[in-house]
CSV table of C-alpha atoms and ligand atoms in Angstrom, one decimal:
chain,number,residue,atom,x,y,z
A,174,MET,CA,-29.7,13.5,-30.8
A,175,THR,CA,-26.8,14.0,-31.1
A,176,ASN,CA,-24.1,15.2,-28.2
A,177,THR,CA,-24.9,18.4,-27.5
A,178,MET,CA,-21.2,19.4,-25.6
A,179,TRP,CA,-19.2,18.3,-29.1
A,180,GLY,CA,-22.2,17.0,-31.4
A,181,GLY,CA,-21.5,20.1,-33.3
A,182,ARG,CA,-20.5,18.5,-36.5
A,183,PHE,CA,-23.0,15.2,-35.9
A,184,ALA,CA,-26.0,14.5,-37.6
A,185,ALA,CA,-26.0,11.6,-35.8
A,186,SER,CA,-25.8,9.4,-32.7
A,187,PRO,CA,-23.6,7.3,-31.3
A,188,ALA,CA,-24.6,3.7,-32.1
A,189,GLU,CA,-25.4,2.1,-28.8
A,190,ILE,CA,-22.8,-0.1,-28.5
A,191,MET,CA,-20.2,3.2,-29.2
A,192,GLU,CA,-22.0,4.7,-26.4
A,193,GLU,CA,-21.8,1.5,-23.8
A,194,ILE,CA,-17.6,1.4,-25.2
A,195,ASN,CA,-17.3,5.3,-25.3
A,196,ALA,CA,-18.9,5.7,-22.0
A,197,SER,CA,-16.6,6.2,-18.9
A,198,ILE,CA,-19.9,8.1,-16.3
A,199,GLY,CA,-20.4,4.4,-14.1
A,200,PHE,CA,-16.9,4.4,-12.8
A,201,ASP,CA,-15.8,7.5,-12.7
A,202,LYS,CA,-18.3,9.9,-11.4
A,203,ARG,CA,-16.4,8.5,-8.0
A,204,LEU,CA,-14.4,11.6,-9.5
A,205,TRP,CA,-16.8,13.5,-8.9
A,206,ARG,CA,-15.5,15.9,-6.0
A,207,HIS,CA,-12.6,16.7,-7.8
A,208,ASP,CA,-13.8,17.9,-11.1
A,209,ILE,CA,-15.5,20.3,-9.5
A,210,ARG,CA,-13.5,21.3,-7.6
A,211,ALA,CA,-10.6,22.0,-10.5
A,212,SER,CA,-13.7,23.5,-11.8
A,213,LYS,CA,-14.0,25.9,-9.4
A,214,ALA,CA,-10.9,27.1,-9.6
A,215,HIS,CA,-10.7,26.9,-13.4
A,216,VAL,CA,-13.5,29.4,-12.9
A,217,ALA,CA,-12.1,31.3,-9.9
A,218,MET,CA,-8.6,32.0,-13.0
A,219,LEU,CA,-10.7,33.3,-15.7
A,220,GLY,CA,-12.6,35.7,-13.9
A,221,ALA,CA,-9.5,37.3,-12.1
A,222,THR,CA,-7.4,36.8,-15.3
A,223,GLY,CA,-10.4,38.9,-17.1
A,224,ILE,CA,-11.3,36.0,-19.6
A,225,LEU,CA,-14.9,35.9,-18.5
A,226,SER,CA,-16.3,38.8,-16.3
A,227,LYS,CA,-17.2,38.0,-12.2
A,228,LYS,CA,-20.4,37.9,-12.7
A,229,GLU,CA,-20.1,35.6,-15.1
A,230,ALA,CA,-17.4,33.6,-13.5
A,231,GLU,CA,-19.0,34.0,-9.8
A,232,THR,CA,-22.5,33.0,-11.5
A,233,ILE,CA,-20.8,29.5,-13.0
A,234,ALA,CA,-18.8,28.9,-9.4
A,235,ARG,CA,-22.5,29.0,-7.6
A,236,GLY,CA,-24.1,26.1,-10.1
A,237,LEU,CA,-20.9,24.2,-9.5
A,238,GLY,CA,-21.5,24.5,-5.7
A,239,LYS,CA,-24.9,23.8,-6.2
A,240,ILE,CA,-24.0,20.9,-8.4
A,241,GLU,CA,-22.1,19.3,-5.7
A,242,ALA,CA,-25.0,19.7,-3.1
A,243,GLU,CA,-27.3,17.6,-5.8
A,244,ILE,CA,-24.3,15.4,-5.8
A,245,GLU,CA,-23.8,14.7,-2.6
A,246,ALA,CA,-27.5,14.7,-1.5
A,247,GLY,CA,-27.9,12.1,-3.9
A,248,THR,CA,-30.5,13.7,-6.0
A,249,PHE,CA,-27.8,13.8,-9.0
A,250,ASN,CA,-28.8,12.1,-11.7
A,251,PHE,CA,-25.6,10.7,-13.8
A,252,SER,CA,-26.3,9.4,-17.6
A,253,ARG,CA,-24.3,7.2,-19.5
A,254,ALA,CA,-24.8,9.9,-23.0
A,255,LEU,CA,-22.4,12.3,-21.2
A,256,GLU,CA,-20.5,9.4,-21.7
A,257,ASP,CA,-18.0,11.0,-18.1
A,258,ILE,CA,-18.4,12.9,-15.4
A,259,HIS,CA,-16.5,16.3,-17.1
A,260,LEU,CA,-19.8,16.7,-19.5
A,261,ASN,CA,-22.8,15.2,-17.0
A,262,VAL,CA,-21.2,18.4,-14.5
A,263,GLU,CA,-20.8,20.3,-17.6
A,264,ASN,CA,-25.0,19.2,-18.9
A,265,ARG,CA,-26.5,19.9,-15.1
A,266,LEU,CA,-24.5,23.4,-15.0
A,267,ARG,CA,-26.5,24.5,-18.2
A,268,GLU,CA,-30.0,23.7,-17.0
A,269,LEU,CA,-29.6,25.8,-13.8
A,270,ILE,CA,-27.9,28.7,-15.6
A,271,GLY,CA,-28.2,28.0,-18.8
A,272,PRO,CA,-26.0,29.4,-21.8
A,273,VAL,CA,-23.3,30.7,-19.9
A,274,ALA,CA,-23.0,27.1,-18.8
A,275,GLY,CA,-21.1,26.9,-21.7
A,276,LYS,CA,-18.1,29.1,-21.3
A,277,LEU,CA,-16.5,27.0,-18.1
A,278,HIS,CA,-14.6,24.8,-20.4
A,279,THR,CA,-12.9,27.7,-21.4
A,280,ALA,CA,-8.9,27.4,-22.8
A,281,ARG,CA,-9.9,24.3,-20.7
A,282,SER,CA,-10.0,20.8,-22.6
A,283,ARG,CA,-11.6,17.4,-21.2
A,284,ASN,CA,-7.8,16.9,-21.4
A,285,ASP,CA,-6.2,18.0,-19.4
A,286,GLN,CA,-9.4,18.1,-17.1
A,287,VAL,CA,-9.3,14.7,-16.6
A,288,ALA,CA,-5.3,14.7,-16.1
A,289,THR,CA,-5.9,17.6,-13.2
A,290,ASP,CA,-9.2,14.9,-11.4
A,291,PHE,CA,-7.7,12.0,-11.2
A,292,LYS,CA,-4.0,13.8,-9.8
A,293,LEU,CA,-6.4,15.4,-7.0
A,294,TYR,CA,-8.5,11.2,-6.8
A,295,VAL,CA,-4.8,10.0,-6.0
A,296,ARG,CA,-3.0,12.8,-4.3
A,297,ASP,CA,-6.4,11.8,-2.5
A,298,GLU,CA,-6.4,8.3,-1.8
A,299,ILE,CA,-2.2,8.8,-1.4
A,300,GLY,CA,-3.3,10.1,2.0
A,301,ALA,CA,-5.5,7.9,2.9
A,302,ILE,CA,-3.5,4.7,2.7
A,303,ASP,CA,-0.5,7.3,4.3
A,304,ALA,CA,-2.7,7.0,7.4
A,305,ALA,CA,-4.1,3.2,7.3
A,306,LEU,CA,-0.3,2.0,6.8
A,307,ALA,CA,0.7,4.2,9.8
A,308,ALA,CA,-2.0,2.8,11.8
A,309,LEU,CA,-1.1,-1.0,10.6
A,310,GLN,CA,2.9,-0.3,11.9
A,311,LEU,CA,1.5,1.3,15.3
A,312,ALA,CA,-0.8,-2.8,15.4
A,313,LEU,CA,2.3,-4.0,15.2
A,314,ALA,CA,4.2,-2.0,17.0
A,315,ASN,CA,2.4,-2.7,20.0
A,316,LYS,CA,2.7,-5.8,19.3
A,317,ALA,CA,6.0,-6.3,19.1
A,318,LEU,CA,6.4,-4.1,22.5
A,319,ALA,CA,4.2,-6.7,24.3
A,320,HIS,CA,6.1,-9.7,23.1
A,321,ALA,CA,9.7,-7.9,22.5
A,322,GLY,CA,10.5,-11.3,24.4
A,323,THR,CA,8.8,-14.3,23.2
A,324,VAL,CA,10.8,-16.7,21.4
A,325,MET,CA,9.6,-17.9,18.1
A,326,PRO,CA,11.4,-20.2,15.7
A,327,GLY,CA,13.5,-17.8,13.3
A,328,PHE,CA,13.3,-19.5,9.8
A,329,THR,CA,16.2,-19.5,6.6
A,330,HIS,CA,14.2,-21.3,3.8
A,331,LEU,CA,11.3,-22.2,6.0
A,332,GLN,CA,14.4,-24.0,7.9
A,333,THR,CA,14.7,-23.6,11.1
A,334,ALA,CA,17.3,-20.8,12.2
A,335,GLN,CA,17.9,-19.4,14.9
A,336,PRO,CA,15.7,-18.7,17.7
A,337,ILE,CA,14.6,-14.9,17.5
A,338,THR,CA,11.7,-12.6,19.3
A,339,PHE,CA,8.2,-12.9,17.7
A,340,GLY,CA,8.6,-8.9,18.1
A,341,HIS,CA,11.7,-9.1,16.3
A,342,HIS,CA,9.7,-10.2,13.3
A,343,LEU,CA,6.5,-8.8,13.2
A,344,LEU,CA,9.2,-5.4,13.5
A,345,ALA,CA,10.4,-6.4,10.2
A,346,TYR,CA,6.9,-5.6,8.4
A,347,VAL,CA,7.2,-2.2,10.6
A,348,GLU,CA,10.7,-1.0,8.8
A,349,MET,CA,9.2,-2.5,5.2
A,350,PHE,CA,5.9,-0.2,5.3
A,351,ALA,CA,7.8,2.2,6.7
A,352,ARG,CA,9.2,2.2,3.3
A,353,ASP,CA,6.2,1.8,1.7
A,354,ARG,CA,5.1,5.0,3.0
A,355,GLY,CA,8.5,6.5,1.6
A,356,ARG,CA,7.4,5.1,-1.4
A,357,PHE,CA,3.9,6.3,-1.9
A,358,ALA,CA,5.3,10.1,0.1
A,359,ASP,CA,7.6,9.5,-2.9
A,360,ALA,CA,5.3,9.3,-6.0
A,361,GLY,CA,3.5,12.5,-4.4
A,362,ALA,CA,5.4,15.0,-4.8
A,363,ARG,CA,6.0,13.8,-7.6
A,364,LEU,CA,2.6,14.2,-8.8
A,365,SER,CA,2.6,17.6,-7.1
A,366,GLU,CA,2.5,19.4,-11.7
A,367,CYS,CA,-0.1,20.6,-11.6
A,368,PRO,CA,-2.1,20.2,-15.9
A,369,LEU,CA,-4.7,22.0,-15.7
A,370,GLY,CA,-4.3,24.7,-18.6
A,371,ALA,CA,-2.4,22.5,-20.7
A,372,ALA,CA,-5.6,22.3,-23.3
A,373,ALA,CA,-6.2,19.3,-25.6
A,374,LEU,CA,-2.2,19.1,-26.4
A,375,ALA,CA,-0.8,22.3,-26.7
A,376,GLY,CA,-2.0,24.9,-24.5
A,377,THR,CA,-3.8,28.0,-25.6
A,378,SER,CA,-4.3,31.1,-26.6
A,379,PHE,CA,-6.1,32.5,-23.9
A,380,PRO,CA,-4.2,34.8,-21.0
A,381,ILE,CA,-4.4,32.3,-18.1
A,382,ASP,CA,-2.7,32.0,-15.1
A,383,ARG,CA,-1.8,28.3,-14.4
A,384,ASP,CA,0.2,29.1,-11.3
A,385,MET,CA,-2.4,29.9,-10.1
A,386,THR,CA,-4.5,27.1,-10.4
A,387,ALA,CA,-2.1,24.3,-9.5
A,388,ASN,CA,-1.7,27.2,-6.4
A,389,ALA,CA,-5.6,26.8,-6.1
A,390,LEU,CA,-5.5,22.6,-6.3
A,391,GLY,CA,-2.8,22.7,-3.5
A,392,PHE,CA,-0.1,21.1,-6.6
A,393,ASP,CA,3.8,23.2,-6.1
A,394,ARG,CA,3.9,24.6,-9.5
A,395,PRO,CA,2.0,24.1,-13.1
A,396,ALA,CA,3.3,21.4,-15.2
A,397,ALA,CA,5.4,22.2,-17.6
A,398,ASN,CA,5.2,20.9,-20.8
A,399,SER,CA,1.8,20.6,-22.2
A,400,LEU,CA,2.0,17.4,-23.9
A,401,ASP,CA,3.8,15.7,-21.3
A,402,ALA,CA,0.4,17.2,-18.3
A,403,VAL,CA,-1.8,15.1,-20.7
A,404,SER,CA,-0.3,12.3,-21.6
A,405,ASP,CA,1.1,11.1,-18.3
A,406,ARG,CA,-0.1,8.7,-16.4
A,407,ASP,CA,3.4,8.1,-14.4
A,408,PHE,CA,1.7,9.4,-11.4
A,409,ALA,CA,-0.7,6.7,-11.8
A,410,LEU,CA,1.4,4.6,-12.3
A,411,GLU,CA,3.9,5.6,-9.8
A,412,THR,CA,1.1,5.0,-7.4
A,413,LEU,CA,0.5,1.6,-8.6
A,414,ALA,CA,4.0,0.1,-8.3
A,415,ALA,CA,3.6,1.5,-4.5
A,416,ALA,CA,1.0,-0.3,-4.1
A,417,SER,CA,1.8,-3.2,-5.6
A,418,ILE,CA,4.9,-3.7,-3.1
A,419,ALA,CA,2.6,-3.2,-0.1
A,420,ALA,CA,0.6,-5.4,-1.1
A,421,MET,CA,3.3,-7.8,-1.7
A,422,HIS,CA,4.5,-7.4,1.8
A,423,LEU,CA,0.5,-7.6,3.2
A,424,SER,CA,0.6,-11.2,1.2
A,425,ARG,CA,3.9,-12.4,3.8
A,426,LEU,CA,2.6,-11.4,7.1
A,427,ALA,CA,-0.7,-12.6,5.7
A,428,GLU,CA,1.0,-16.0,4.4
A,429,GLU,CA,3.2,-16.7,7.5
A,430,ILE,CA,-0.6,-16.1,9.8
A,431,VAL,CA,-2.0,-18.9,7.5
A,432,MET,CA,1.6,-21.0,8.6
A,433,TRP,CA,1.2,-20.3,11.9
A,434,THR,CA,-2.6,-21.0,13.0
A,435,SER,CA,-2.2,-23.9,11.0
A,436,PRO,CA,-2.2,-27.0,13.8
A,437,GLN,CA,0.7,-28.5,12.1
A,438,PHE,CA,2.7,-24.9,13.1
A,439,GLY,CA,0.1,-24.3,15.8
A,440,LEU,CA,2.4,-20.6,16.6
A,441,VAL,CA,0.0,-18.6,16.8
A,442,ARG,CA,-4.0,-18.3,17.4
A,443,LEU,CA,-6.6,-15.9,15.6
A,444,SER,CA,-10.1,-15.5,17.5
A,445,ASP,CA,-13.7,-15.5,16.5
A,446,LYS,CA,-13.4,-12.1,14.9
A,447,PHE,CA,-10.8,-13.0,11.7
A,448,THR,CA,-11.6,-16.5,11.1
A,449,THR,CA,-14.7,-18.7,10.0
A,450,GLY,CA,-15.7,-22.0,10.0
A,451,SER,CA,-15.9,-24.6,7.3
A,452,SER,CA,-20.1,-25.8,6.4
A,453,ILE,CA,-19.2,-29.0,6.4
A,454,MET,CA,-16.2,-30.1,8.6
A,455,PRO,CA,-16.6,-28.3,13.0
A,456,GLN,CA,-13.5,-28.7,13.9
A,457,LYS,CA,-12.4,-25.6,11.0
A,458,ARG,CA,-11.3,-22.2,11.8
A,459,ASN,CA,-10.0,-20.9,8.4
A,460,PRO,CA,-7.8,-17.6,8.0
A,461,ASP,CA,-9.7,-16.7,5.7
A,462,ALA,CA,-9.0,-12.7,6.1
A,463,ALA,CA,-5.4,-13.2,5.6
A,464,GLU,CA,-6.2,-15.4,2.3
A,465,LEU,CA,-8.2,-13.1,0.6
A,466,VAL,CA,-5.4,-10.6,1.8
A,467,ARG,CA,-2.9,-12.7,-0.2
A,468,ALA,CA,-5.4,-12.9,-2.6
A,469,LYS,CA,-5.3,-9.2,-3.1
A,470,THR,CA,-1.9,-8.7,-3.8
A,471,GLY,CA,-3.0,-10.8,-7.4
A,472,ARG,CA,-5.4,-7.8,-8.5
A,473,ILE,CA,-3.0,-5.3,-6.9
A,474,ALA,CA,0.2,-6.1,-9.2
A,475,GLY,CA,-2.5,-7.3,-12.0
A,476,ALA,CA,-3.2,-3.4,-12.5
A,477,LEU,CA,-0.2,-1.9,-12.5
A,478,GLN,CA,0.8,-4.6,-15.5
A,479,ALA,CA,-2.7,-3.2,-16.9
A,480,LEU,CA,-2.2,-0.1,-17.1
A,481,LEU,CA,1.5,-0.1,-17.9
A,482,MET,CA,0.5,-2.1,-21.3
A,483,VAL,CA,-2.7,0.2,-21.4
A,484,MET,CA,0.4,3.7,-21.7
A,485,LYS,CA,3.6,1.2,-23.7
A,486,GLY,CA,2.0,1.9,-27.4
A,487,LEU,CA,0.1,5.6,-26.9
A,488,PRO,CA,1.9,7.8,-29.3
A,489,LEU,CA,1.5,11.7,-27.5
A,490,ALA,CA,-1.0,13.2,-26.2
A,491,TYR,CA,-3.4,12.1,-24.9
A,492,ALA,CA,-5.5,8.6,-26.3
A,493,LYS,CA,-9.5,7.3,-25.9
A,494,ASP,CA,-6.9,4.1,-24.1
A,495,MET,CA,-5.9,6.1,-21.4
A,496,GLN,CA,-9.5,6.4,-20.1
A,497,GLU,CA,-8.5,2.4,-19.5
A,498,ASP,CA,-6.8,4.5,-16.3
A,499,LYS,CA,-8.9,4.1,-14.0
A,500,GLU,CA,-11.1,1.0,-13.1
A,501,PRO,CA,-8.1,-1.1,-12.8
A,502,LEU,CA,-6.0,2.2,-9.7
A,503,PHE,CA,-10.5,2.6,-8.1
A,504,ASP,CA,-10.0,-1.6,-7.8
A,505,ALA,CA,-6.7,-2.0,-6.9
A,506,LEU,CA,-6.3,1.5,-3.9
A,507,ASP,CA,-9.6,0.0,-2.5
A,508,ALA,CA,-8.4,-3.5,-2.4
A,509,LEU,CA,-4.8,-2.0,-1.1
A,510,LYS,CA,-7.1,0.2,1.8
A,511,LEU,CA,-9.4,-2.6,2.6
A,512,ALA,CA,-6.5,-5.2,3.0
A,513,LEU,CA,-4.6,-2.8,5.0
A,514,ALA,CA,-7.4,-2.1,7.2
A,515,ALA,CA,-7.9,-6.5,7.9
A,516,MET,CA,-4.4,-6.7,8.9
A,517,ALA,CA,-4.3,-4.0,11.4
A,518,GLY,CA,-7.1,-5.6,12.8
A,519,MET,CA,-5.9,-9.3,12.7
A,520,VAL,CA,-2.1,-8.0,13.6
A,521,GLU,CA,-4.6,-6.5,17.5
A,522,ASP,CA,-6.3,-9.5,17.0
A,523,LEU,CA,-3.5,-12.1,16.8
A,524,ALA,CA,-2.4,-14.0,20.0
A,525,PRO,CA,1.2,-15.9,20.6
A,526,ASP,CA,1.1,-19.4,22.5
A,527,VAL,CA,4.1,-18.3,23.6
A,528,GLU,CA,5.0,-21.9,24.9
A,529,ALA,CA,4.0,-23.5,21.7
A,530,MET,CA,6.3,-20.3,20.2
A,531,ARG,CA,9.0,-21.2,23.4
A,532,LYS,CA,9.2,-25.1,22.4
A,533,ALA,CA,9.5,-24.7,18.9
A,534,ALA,CA,12.0,-21.9,18.8
A,535,GLY,CA,14.7,-24.8,20.1
A,536,LEU,CA,13.7,-28.2,17.7
A,537,GLY,CA,15.8,-28.5,14.6
A,538,HIS,CA,19.2,-27.6,16.6
A,539,SER,CA,17.9,-24.4,16.6
A,540,THR,CA,20.7,-22.9,19.2
A,541,ALA,CA,23.8,-24.8,16.7
A,542,THR,CA,25.4,-21.1,15.8
A,543,ASP,CA,25.1,-20.4,19.6
A,544,LEU,CA,27.4,-23.4,20.2
A,545,ALA,CA,29.7,-22.9,17.5
A,546,ASP,CA,30.2,-18.8,18.4
A,547,TRP,CA,30.9,-20.8,22.7
A,548,LEU,CA,33.4,-22.8,21.0
A,549,VAL,CA,35.0,-19.5,19.0
A,550,LEU,CA,34.6,-17.8,22.4
A,551,ASN,CA,36.3,-19.9,24.4
A,552,LEU,CA,38.4,-21.9,23.0
A,553,LYS,CA,39.8,-19.2,20.6
A,554,MET,CA,39.3,-21.9,17.4
A,555,PRO,CA,38.6,-20.2,14.5
A,556,PHE,CA,35.0,-19.7,13.0
A,557,ARG,CA,34.5,-22.4,10.8
A,558,GLU,CA,36.6,-25.8,12.6
A,559,ALA,CA,33.9,-24.3,15.5
A,560,HIS,CA,31.2,-24.7,12.6
A,561,HIS,CA,32.1,-28.4,11.3
A,562,LEU,CA,32.5,-29.3,15.2
A,563,THR,CA,29.5,-28.0,15.6
A,564,GLY,CA,28.3,-30.4,13.0
A,565,ARG,CA,29.4,-33.3,14.2
A,566,ILE,CA,27.5,-32.8,17.5
A,567,VAL,CA,24.8,-32.1,15.5
A,568,ALA,CA,25.5,-35.9,13.2
A,569,LEU,CA,25.2,-37.3,17.6
A,570,ALA,CA,22.7,-35.8,18.3
A,571,ASP,CA,20.8,-36.6,14.7
A,572,ALA,CA,21.8,-40.1,15.2
A,573,LYS,CA,20.8,-40.7,19.5
A,574,GLY,CA,17.7,-39.0,17.9
A,575,VAL,CA,17.6,-36.2,20.3
A,576,GLU,CA,17.8,-32.0,20.7
A,577,LEU,CA,21.4,-30.3,21.0
A,578,LYS,CA,21.0,-29.5,24.4
A,579,ALA,CA,19.4,-33.1,25.7
A,580,LEU,CA,23.1,-34.6,24.7
A,581,THR,CA,25.5,-35.6,28.1
A,582,LEU,CA,28.1,-33.8,28.5
A,583,ALA,CA,30.0,-36.7,27.8
A,584,ASP,CA,28.4,-36.7,24.5
A,585,LEU,CA,30.0,-33.4,24.1
A,586,GLN,CA,33.3,-34.0,25.1
A,587,SER,CA,33.5,-37.0,22.7
A,588,VAL,CA,33.5,-33.7,20.1
A,589,GLU,CA,35.9,-31.7,21.5
A,590,PRO,CA,37.3,-33.1,25.2
A,591,ARG,CA,38.2,-28.8,26.4
A,592,ILE,CA,34.0,-28.0,26.2
A,593,THR,CA,32.3,-27.3,29.5
A,594,ARG,CA,29.1,-27.7,30.8
A,595,GLU,CA,30.1,-23.8,30.5
A,596,ALA,CA,28.4,-24.9,27.0
A,597,PHE,CA,25.0,-25.6,27.5
A,598,LYS,CA,24.1,-22.8,28.2
A,599,ALA,CA,24.3,-21.4,25.0
A,600,LEU,CA,22.3,-23.8,23.2
A,601,ASP,CA,19.0,-22.2,25.6
A,602,VAL,CA,16.6,-20.4,23.4
A,603,ALA,CA,16.3,-17.7,25.6
A,604,GLY,CA,19.9,-17.4,26.3
A,605,SER,CA,20.3,-17.3,22.8
A,606,VAL,CA,18.4,-14.6,21.5
A,607,LYS,CA,18.7,-12.4,24.6
A,608,SER,CA,22.8,-12.2,23.7
A,609,ARG,CA,21.9,-11.1,19.9
A,610,THR,CA,21.9,-7.4,21.2
A,611,SER,CA,24.2,-5.8,17.9
A,612,TYR,CA,22.4,-3.3,16.1
A,613,GLY,CA,19.5,-4.6,14.5
A,614,GLY,CA,19.4,-7.7,16.0
A,615,THR,CA,16.6,-10.3,17.6
A,616,ALA,CA,17.5,-8.7,21.3
A,617,PRO,CA,14.4,-8.3,23.5
A,618,SER,CA,16.5,-5.2,24.9
A,619,ASN,CA,17.0,-4.0,21.2
A,620,VAL,CA,12.9,-5.0,20.4
A,621,LYS,CA,11.7,-2.9,23.6
A,622,THR,CA,13.4,0.1,22.1
A,623,ALA,CA,12.9,-0.1,18.9
A,624,ALA,CA,9.7,-1.0,19.6
A,625,LYS,CA,9.2,1.6,21.2
A,626,ARG,CA,11.3,4.5,19.3
A,627,TRP,CA,8.2,3.2,16.1
A,628,ILE,CA,4.9,3.7,18.9
A,629,LYS,CA,6.4,7.7,20.1
A,630,ARG,CA,7.2,8.3,16.5
A,631,LEU,CA,4.2,6.9,14.6
A,632,ALA,CA,2.0,8.9,17.9
A,633,LYS,CA,3.2,12.4,15.5
A,634,LYS,CA,2.5,13.1,12.7
A,635,PRO,CA,1.6,11.3,9.4
A,636,LEU,CA,5.0,10.6,7.9
A,637,SER,CA,4.7,13.0,5.2
A,638,ARG,CA,1.1,14.4,4.1
A,639,LYS,CA,1.2,16.9,0.9
A,640,LYS,CA,-0.9,20.6,1.3
A,641,GLY,CA,-4.1,20.5,-0.4
B,130,LIG,N1,-13.8,10.0,-20.0
B,130,LIG,C1,-11.9,10.8,-20.6
B,130,LIG,C2,-10.8,9.7,-19.9
B,130,LIG,O1,-11.8,9.7,-19.0
B,130,LIG,C3,-12.3,12.6,-19.8
B,130,LIG,C4,-11.5,12.5,-22.0
B,130,LIG,C5,-11.7,12.6,-22.1
B,130,LIG,N2,-10.7,13.3,-24.0
B,130,LIG,C6,-11.4,13.2,-25.0
B,130,LIG,N3,-10.7,14.1,-25.8
B,130,LIG,N4,-12.7,12.1,-25.5
B,130,LIG,O2,-10.0,9.4,-20.2
């Protein structure tokens, strides 16, 4: 039997392997809600414009409602021979309401249909991801508030740089995830043009009302060019780009958790809830969840590359290549949502070892800059000279095998005689972070204010939520 949906001019069925490579129902069935929603909007418009009679439109809408209930209940039989979600739904519609089902596809093609369904799906996903990002931000901000004054080593080049507060470190990620939410919101805003009614590629001669369908589906307006409408996948690419950057941020945090929880760093502990044991080494507590979050970034960024490669050589308008847009996006956004939830769980779970952090913060002459600043402030020295003198003091400490703080006043004065006992205050890690009150600096007072501001902001409605 030839395909009943498009088989008019075909005498024979497709080869088995043709059916296999052609079918997308295995993965695009997850668009069923969006497909039915778009079809309902389309048929309502066909009825309202008189392209179909009111009765025909109502019969079709009722049939679509029935199919929705069947899929919801799990009784719908998806068939690979029917290729994709669009033809599966339409075929069932015909079984349910007879030949009038064939009128649903008036002034429409699968090309504008799939573009519309996919946009609706991506828009929903953007909403879900925004909520997941907000939840993670809240977990980070709460932990930051609890540890606004917890001192830890700050690194550059992964070398001890200056003492910072753990809260400050966590709030850095809150800022990153805020930018991610902005990127998703931007993608969502640009996505808001409805392809439905572009038909196959050229538009249609039927007197359709594209504003009506665009509006019914929660888009801002119909897409202005029918060729562009059916061949555009920018919205998927932009969303994957935003997802890749967010995943990269998650991966950096995951990497830090892996390092912090290693016995060599020993700064943070994850509970049994977020670690696994080894089947051979009884002492192990492995941060598998963090490692997997780090690894998911690979497939998310890979999905962006995959879709870019699918799209890059395609002449206008639709080509079947574009069916390959779905699996990478589904996989990447599933992975991102899972990674965001796992990370929020880990952030809530993780407990810094406050004492170990404070100790580590004092290692590696981390307050050398504070001493240089002290020289500038108290001896009115140019910073470059203060830097040089402090360098000599560091060398002295290294020669003696001690931290700066353990030098004697005589040691300090052997390099600069005007140094007084007061200078030791600058070498204290708590004093160091407390002094960093410049806007955006690590001082506990700053961190407390910033964390509170975020918590308040996050308690309000999501950053951005498109209608629909
Ligand atoms: N399953 C197809 C896809 O995902 C639907 C569009 C098919 N259009 C066509 N002209 N064959 O892209």
